[in-house]
CSV table of C-alpha atoms in Angstrom, one decimal:
chain,number,residue,atom,x,y,z
A,1,MET,CA,56.5,3.9,-9.2
A,2,ALA,CA,52.9,4.3,-7.9
A,3,ASN,CA,50.3,1.9,-8.6
A,4,ARG,CA,48.0,4.4,-11.1
A,5,LYS,CA,44.8,2.3,-10.4
A,6,ILE,CA,45.6,3.6,-6.8
A,7,SER,CA,45.0,6.8,-4.8
A,8,LEU,CA,48.2,8.1,-3.5
A,9,THR,CA,49.0,7.5,0.2
A,10,PHE,CA,49.0,10.5,2.3
A,11,PRO,CA,53.0,10.6,3.1
A,12,GLN,CA,53.1,10.1,-1.5
A,13,VAL,CA,51.0,13.5,-1.5
A,14,ARG,CA,52.3,15.7,1.1
A,15,LEU,CA,56.0,14.8,-0.8
A,16,VAL,CA,54.2,15.7,-4.3
A,17,LEU,CA,52.5,18.7,-2.5
A,18,GLU,CA,56.1,19.7,-1.1
A,19,GLY,CA,57.4,18.7,-4.3
A,20,TYR,CA,55.8,21.5,-6.3
A,21,GLY,CA,55.9,24.0,-3.5
A,22,LYS,CA,59.7,23.6,-4.4
A,23,TRP,CA,59.3,23.3,-8.1
A,24,HIS,CA,56.8,26.9,-7.8
A,25,ALA,CA,58.9,29.1,-5.3
A,26,PHE,CA,61.5,29.1,-8.3
A,27,SER,CA,59.7,31.0,-10.6
A,28,LEU,CA,58.1,33.3,-7.5
A,29,ALA,CA,61.2,34.1,-6.2
A,30,LEU,CA,62.4,34.5,-9.6
A,31,ARG,CA,59.8,36.7,-10.4
A,32,TYR,CA,60.6,39.2,-7.4
A,33,LYS,CA,63.8,39.6,-7.7
A,34,ARG,CA,64.9,39.7,-11.4
A,35,PRO,CA,61.7,40.6,-13.0
A,36,GLU,CA,62.9,41.2,-16.2
A,37,THR,CA,65.0,38.2,-16.6
A,38,PHE,CA,61.7,35.9,-15.6
A,39,LYS,CA,59.5,38.0,-18.1
A,40,ARG,CA,62.2,37.1,-20.7
A,41,LEU,CA,62.1,33.3,-19.8
A,42,VAL,CA,58.2,33.3,-20.2
A,43,LYS,CA,57.8,35.5,-22.6
A,44,ASN,CA,56.6,32.3,-25.3
A,45,TYR,CA,55.4,30.1,-22.4
A,46,GLY,CA,52.3,28.8,-23.4
A,47,ASN,CA,50.3,25.7,-22.5
A,48,MET,CA,51.0,22.5,-24.5
A,49,TRP,CA,47.8,20.8,-23.1
A,50,SER,CA,45.7,24.2,-24.3
A,51,ARG,CA,47.6,23.9,-27.8
A,52,TYR,CA,46.9,19.9,-27.9
A,53,ILE,CA,42.9,20.0,-27.1
A,54,SER,CA,42.5,23.4,-29.4
A,55,LYS,CA,44.7,21.8,-32.5
A,56,ALA,CA,42.8,18.2,-31.8
A,57,LYS,CA,39.8,19.6,-31.1
A,58,MET,CA,39.7,17.1,-27.5
A,59,ALA,CA,37.1,19.5,-25.7
A,60,ARG,CA,34.6,17.2,-26.8
A,61,VAL,CA,36.3,13.8,-25.6
A,62,PHE,CA,36.5,16.2,-22.0
A,63,PHE,CA,33.0,16.9,-22.1
A,64,GLN,CA,31.5,13.9,-22.8
A,65,TYR,CA,33.7,11.5,-20.3
A,66,PHE,CA,32.3,14.3,-17.8
A,67,GLU,CA,28.7,14.4,-18.7
A,68,GLU,CA,28.9,10.2,-18.8
A,69,VAL,CA,29.7,10.7,-15.1
A,70,ARG,CA,27.5,13.7,-14.2
A,71,LYS,CA,23.8,12.3,-15.9
A,72,LEU,CA,24.4,9.1,-13.1
A,73,TRP,CA,24.3,11.2,-9.9
A,74,GLU,CA,22.4,14.4,-11.4
A,75,ASP,CA,19.6,13.8,-8.1
A,76,ASP,CA,22.4,15.5,-6.1
A,77,THR,CA,21.9,18.6,-5.6
A,78,ASP,CA,26.0,19.2,-5.4
A,79,VAL,CA,26.8,16.8,-8.6
A,80,ALA,CA,23.7,18.7,-10.3
A,81,SER,CA,25.4,22.2,-9.3
A,82,VAL,CA,28.5,21.5,-11.5
A,83,LYS,CA,27.8,21.6,-15.3
A,84,PHE,CA,29.6,22.8,-17.9
A,85,SER,CA,28.7,23.2,-21.1
A,86,GLU,CA,30.9,21.8,-24.1
A,87,ASN,CA,31.5,25.3,-24.6
A,88,GLU,CA,32.6,26.5,-21.2
A,89,VAL,CA,34.8,23.1,-20.9
A,90,ALA,CA,37.0,24.7,-24.7
A,91,SER,CA,36.9,28.0,-22.6
A,92,ILE,CA,38.5,26.4,-19.1
A,93,LEU,CA,40.7,24.2,-20.7
A,94,ILE,CA,42.2,26.7,-23.8
A,95,SER,CA,41.3,29.8,-22.7
A,96,LEU,CA,40.8,30.1,-18.5
A,97,VAL,CA,44.7,28.9,-18.0
A,98,SER,CA,46.4,32.4,-19.4
A,99,GLU,CA,44.1,34.4,-17.2
A,100,ASP,CA,45.5,36.4,-13.8
A,101,LEU,CA,49.4,35.5,-14.9
A,102,GLU,CA,50.7,37.9,-12.0
A,103,HIS,CA,51.3,35.1,-9.7
A,104,ALA,CA,51.7,32.2,-12.8
A,105,VAL,CA,54.3,29.5,-12.4
A,106,ILE,CA,55.8,27.1,-15.0
A,107,THR,CA,53.9,24.2,-14.4
A,108,HIS,CA,54.6,20.6,-14.8
A,109,GLY,CA,51.4,20.0,-16.8
A,110,ASP,CA,51.5,16.5,-16.3
A,111,SER,CA,50.5,15.6,-12.7
A,112,TRP,CA,49.6,12.0,-12.6
A,113,THR,CA,51.3,9.0,-10.7
A,114,ASN,CA,53.5,7.9,-13.3
A,115,ASN,CA,55.3,10.8,-13.9
A,116,PHE,CA,56.0,10.8,-9.7
A,117,MET,CA,59.4,8.5,-8.8
A,118,PHE,CA,59.3,8.1,-5.3
A,119,LYS,CA,62.5,6.9,-3.2
A,120,GLU,CA,61.4,4.9,-0.2
A,121,GLN,CA,63.4,3.5,2.8
A,122,LEU,CA,62.2,0.7,5.0
A,123,GLY,CA,59.1,1.0,2.3
A,124,LYS,CA,58.3,4.3,3.6
A,125,PRO,CA,58.2,7.4,0.4
A,126,VAL,CA,61.0,10.0,1.4
A,127,GLU,CA,61.9,11.5,-1.9
A,128,VAL,CA,59.9,12.7,-4.8
A,129,SER,CA,61.1,13.5,-8.3
A,130,LEU,CA,58.6,14.9,-10.6
A,131,ILE,CA,59.1,13.6,-14.1
A,132,ASP,CA,57.8,14.5,-17.7
A,133,TRP,CA,58.2,18.1,-18.6
A,134,GLN,CA,57.0,17.7,-22.3
A,135,PHE,CA,53.2,19.1,-21.2
A,136,SER,CA,55.3,22.6,-19.4
A,137,GLY,CA,53.7,25.6,-19.0
A,138,PHE,CA,52.8,28.9,-17.4
A,139,SER,CA,49.6,30.0,-15.5
A,140,SER,CA,48.2,29.3,-12.4
A,141,PRO,CA,49.9,26.6,-9.5
A,142,VAL,CA,46.4,25.9,-8.7
A,143,LEU,CA,46.7,24.0,-12.6
A,144,ASP,CA,49.2,21.8,-11.3
A,145,LEU,CA,47.6,21.2,-8.0
A,146,SER,CA,44.3,20.5,-8.8
A,147,PHE,CA,45.2,18.4,-12.0
A,148,PHE,CA,47.2,16.3,-9.3
A,149,ILE,CA,44.3,16.3,-6.4
A,150,TYR,CA,41.5,15.2,-9.1
A,151,THR,CA,43.7,12.2,-10.4
A,152,CYS,CA,46.1,10.7,-7.7
A,153,VAL,CA,44.1,12.1,-4.4
A,154,ASP,CA,41.1,9.9,-3.0
A,155,THR,CA,39.0,13.1,-2.3
A,156,GLU,CA,36.2,11.0,-0.6
A,157,LYS,CA,39.1,10.5,2.1
A,158,TYR,CA,40.6,14.1,1.8
A,159,LYS,CA,37.2,16.4,1.5
A,160,ASN,CA,38.8,19.6,3.0
A,161,VAL,CA,41.3,21.3,0.2
A,162,GLU,CA,42.1,23.7,2.4
A,163,GLU,CA,44.0,21.4,4.3
A,164,LEU,CA,46.4,20.3,1.3
A,165,LEU,CA,46.8,23.7,0.1
A,166,LYS,CA,48.5,24.5,3.5
A,167,ILE,CA,51.0,21.6,3.2
A,168,TYR,CA,51.5,23.0,-0.4
A,169,HIS,CA,51.8,26.8,0.3
A,170,GLU,CA,54.2,26.2,3.8
A,171,ALA,CA,56.7,24.4,0.9
A,172,VAL,CA,56.4,27.7,-0.6
A,173,CYS,CA,56.8,29.8,1.9
A,174,GLY,CA,59.7,27.4,3.1
A,175,TYR,CA,61.6,27.9,-0.1
A,176,LEU,CA,61.2,31.4,-0.6
A,177,HIS,CA,62.4,31.9,2.8
A,178,GLN,CA,65.6,30.0,1.8
A,179,LEU,CA,66.0,32.4,-1.5
A,180,ASN,CA,65.5,35.5,0.5
A,181,CYS,CA,62.3,36.2,-0.6
A,182,ASP,CA,59.2,37.8,1.6
A,183,SER,CA,56.7,34.7,1.5
A,184,VAL,CA,53.6,36.3,3.0
A,185,ASP,CA,53.7,39.1,-0.1
A,186,ILE,CA,54.6,37.1,-2.9
A,187,LEU,CA,51.8,34.2,-2.5
A,188,PRO,CA,49.6,35.0,0.4
A,189,PHE,CA,47.0,32.1,0.8
A,190,ASN,CA,44.0,33.8,0.6
A,191,THR,CA,45.4,34.1,-3.0
A,192,LEU,CA,46.0,31.0,-3.2
A,193,MET,CA,42.7,29.9,-2.3
A,194,LYS,CA,41.1,32.7,-4.9
A,195,HIS,CA,42.9,30.3,-7.6
A,196,TRP,CA,42.0,27.5,-6.4
A,197,LYS,CA,38.2,28.5,-6.6
A,198,LYS,CA,39.0,30.3,-10.3
A,199,PHE,CA,41.2,27.5,-11.3
A,200,SER,CA,40.1,24.5,-10.0
A,201,CYS,CA,37.6,23.2,-12.8
A,202,TYR,CA,40.7,22.6,-14.8
A,203,GLY,CA,41.8,19.9,-13.0
A,204,LEU,CA,38.3,18.4,-12.4
A,205,LEU,CA,37.5,17.8,-16.1
A,206,PHE,CA,41.2,16.7,-16.2
A,207,GLY,CA,40.5,13.8,-13.6
A,208,SER,CA,37.5,12.4,-15.4
A,209,PHE,CA,39.6,12.1,-18.9
A,210,ILE,CA,43.4,10.8,-16.7
A,211,LEU,CA,41.3,8.2,-14.5
A,212,ARG,CA,39.8,7.2,-17.5
A,213,PHE,CA,43.3,5.6,-18.6
A,214,CYS,CA,44.2,5.2,-15.5
A,215,LEU,CA,41.8,2.5,-14.6
A,216,SER,CA,41.5,1.0,-17.3
A,217,GLU,CA,43.2,-2.6,-17.9
A,218,SER,CA,46.7,-2.0,-20.2
A,219,GLU,CA,45.0,-4.2,-23.1
A,220,GLU,CA,42.2,-1.9,-22.9
A,221,LEU,CA,43.8,1.2,-23.9
A,222,PRO,CA,44.0,2.3,-27.5
A,223,ASP,CA,47.6,2.4,-29.3
A,224,LEU,CA,48.0,5.9,-30.8
A,225,ILE,CA,50.4,4.8,-32.7
A,226,GLU,CA,48.8,2.3,-34.1
A,227,ASN,CA,45.6,3.8,-34.7
A,228,ALA,CA,47.4,6.8,-36.3
A,229,GLU,CA,49.0,4.0,-39.4
A,230,LYS,CA,45.9,2.5,-40.3
A,231,GLY,CA,44.3,6.3,-40.4
A,232,ASN,CA,41.4,5.7,-37.6
A,233,ASN,CA,39.6,9.1,-36.9
A,234,PHE,CA,41.7,10.8,-33.9
A,235,LEU,CA,39.0,11.6,-31.9
A,236,GLU,CA,37.4,8.0,-32.1
A,237,ILE,CA,40.4,6.2,-30.2
A,238,PHE,CA,38.7,8.2,-27.1
A,239,GLU,CA,35.7,5.9,-27.1
A,240,PHE,CA,37.3,2.9,-25.4
A,241,ILE,CA,35.0,0.7,-22.8
A,242,THR,CA,37.0,0.5,-19.5
A,243,SER,CA,35.7,-3.0,-16.9
A,244,ASN,CA,36.5,-0.9,-13.9
A,245,LYS,CA,33.5,1.2,-15.7
A,246,GLU,CA,32.4,1.1,-11.6
A,247,VAL,CA,35.4,2.3,-10.1
A,248,TYR,CA,35.8,5.3,-12.7
A,249,HIS,CA,32.3,6.3,-11.9
A,250,LYS,CA,33.0,6.5,-8.4
A,251,ARG,CA,36.8,8.4,-8.3
A,252,VAL,CA,34.9,11.2,-10.7
A,253,LYS,CA,31.9,11.1,-9.1
A,254,ASP,CA,33.8,11.8,-5.7
A,255,ASN,CA,35.9,14.2,-7.7
A,256,ILE,CA,32.7,16.1,-8.8
A,257,LEU,CA,31.2,16.7,-5.0
A,258,HIS,CA,34.5,17.6,-3.5
A,259,TYR,CA,34.8,20.2,-6.4
A,260,ALA,CA,31.3,21.5,-5.4
A,261,ARG,CA,32.0,21.6,-1.6
A,262,ASN,CA,35.2,23.2,-1.7
A,263,LEU,CA,33.7,26.0,-3.8
A,264,VAL,CA,31.3,27.0,-1.0
A,265,GLU,CA,33.1,26.4,2.2
């Protein structure tokens, strides 16, 4: 398991993107070859994060985390251009995920560092396993991709999202070809890019939330069970302070800049 406080290396990033390409290809192929079977399979599939956020009224936490960082760089034109109201945050996290289901896949749903197990040979990653599927859902593949990129990737270094998405798309097409499907028609690259422009705000918001936990020291993190036993207000447990605030702020700022610049390119 990789260090949650450090962005993944490019070889690790490539393996994860290819892993998602393989996983998503199964959904796309099943929809293409056996549409009725696929329809029955996903009939009652929702988005577990959306249900959780809605029920626990957590949109405010995501909004506050994001605004904390955005306001620090409001004098930057690109940062200032990325602004969501609390209602918009709730809509993105709860409602947006159910749109444009024509190219939706069964998602992993929890794309952060601790859920990737890397196999290494001679100190180099050669395989990856995606673990922890309790937040699996049915949505655009960009939910997994943007969650992953804005949580695990150094977006200051890898500024052009198209280069990353091409790695994923090549993997999707390769596996669809193995499954005897016409990959070009099933998920064209221009469709994937359109999905990125529409759905990547989901991953951007999740990055500001998950990175707060990733970059904190273990002793700083709230104990959910202990707080529940004490009867503490659930939302108050997310008000913890991280000693690595500067690193957290920079990572989220880099994500905001990456998001803004890739929407217009």
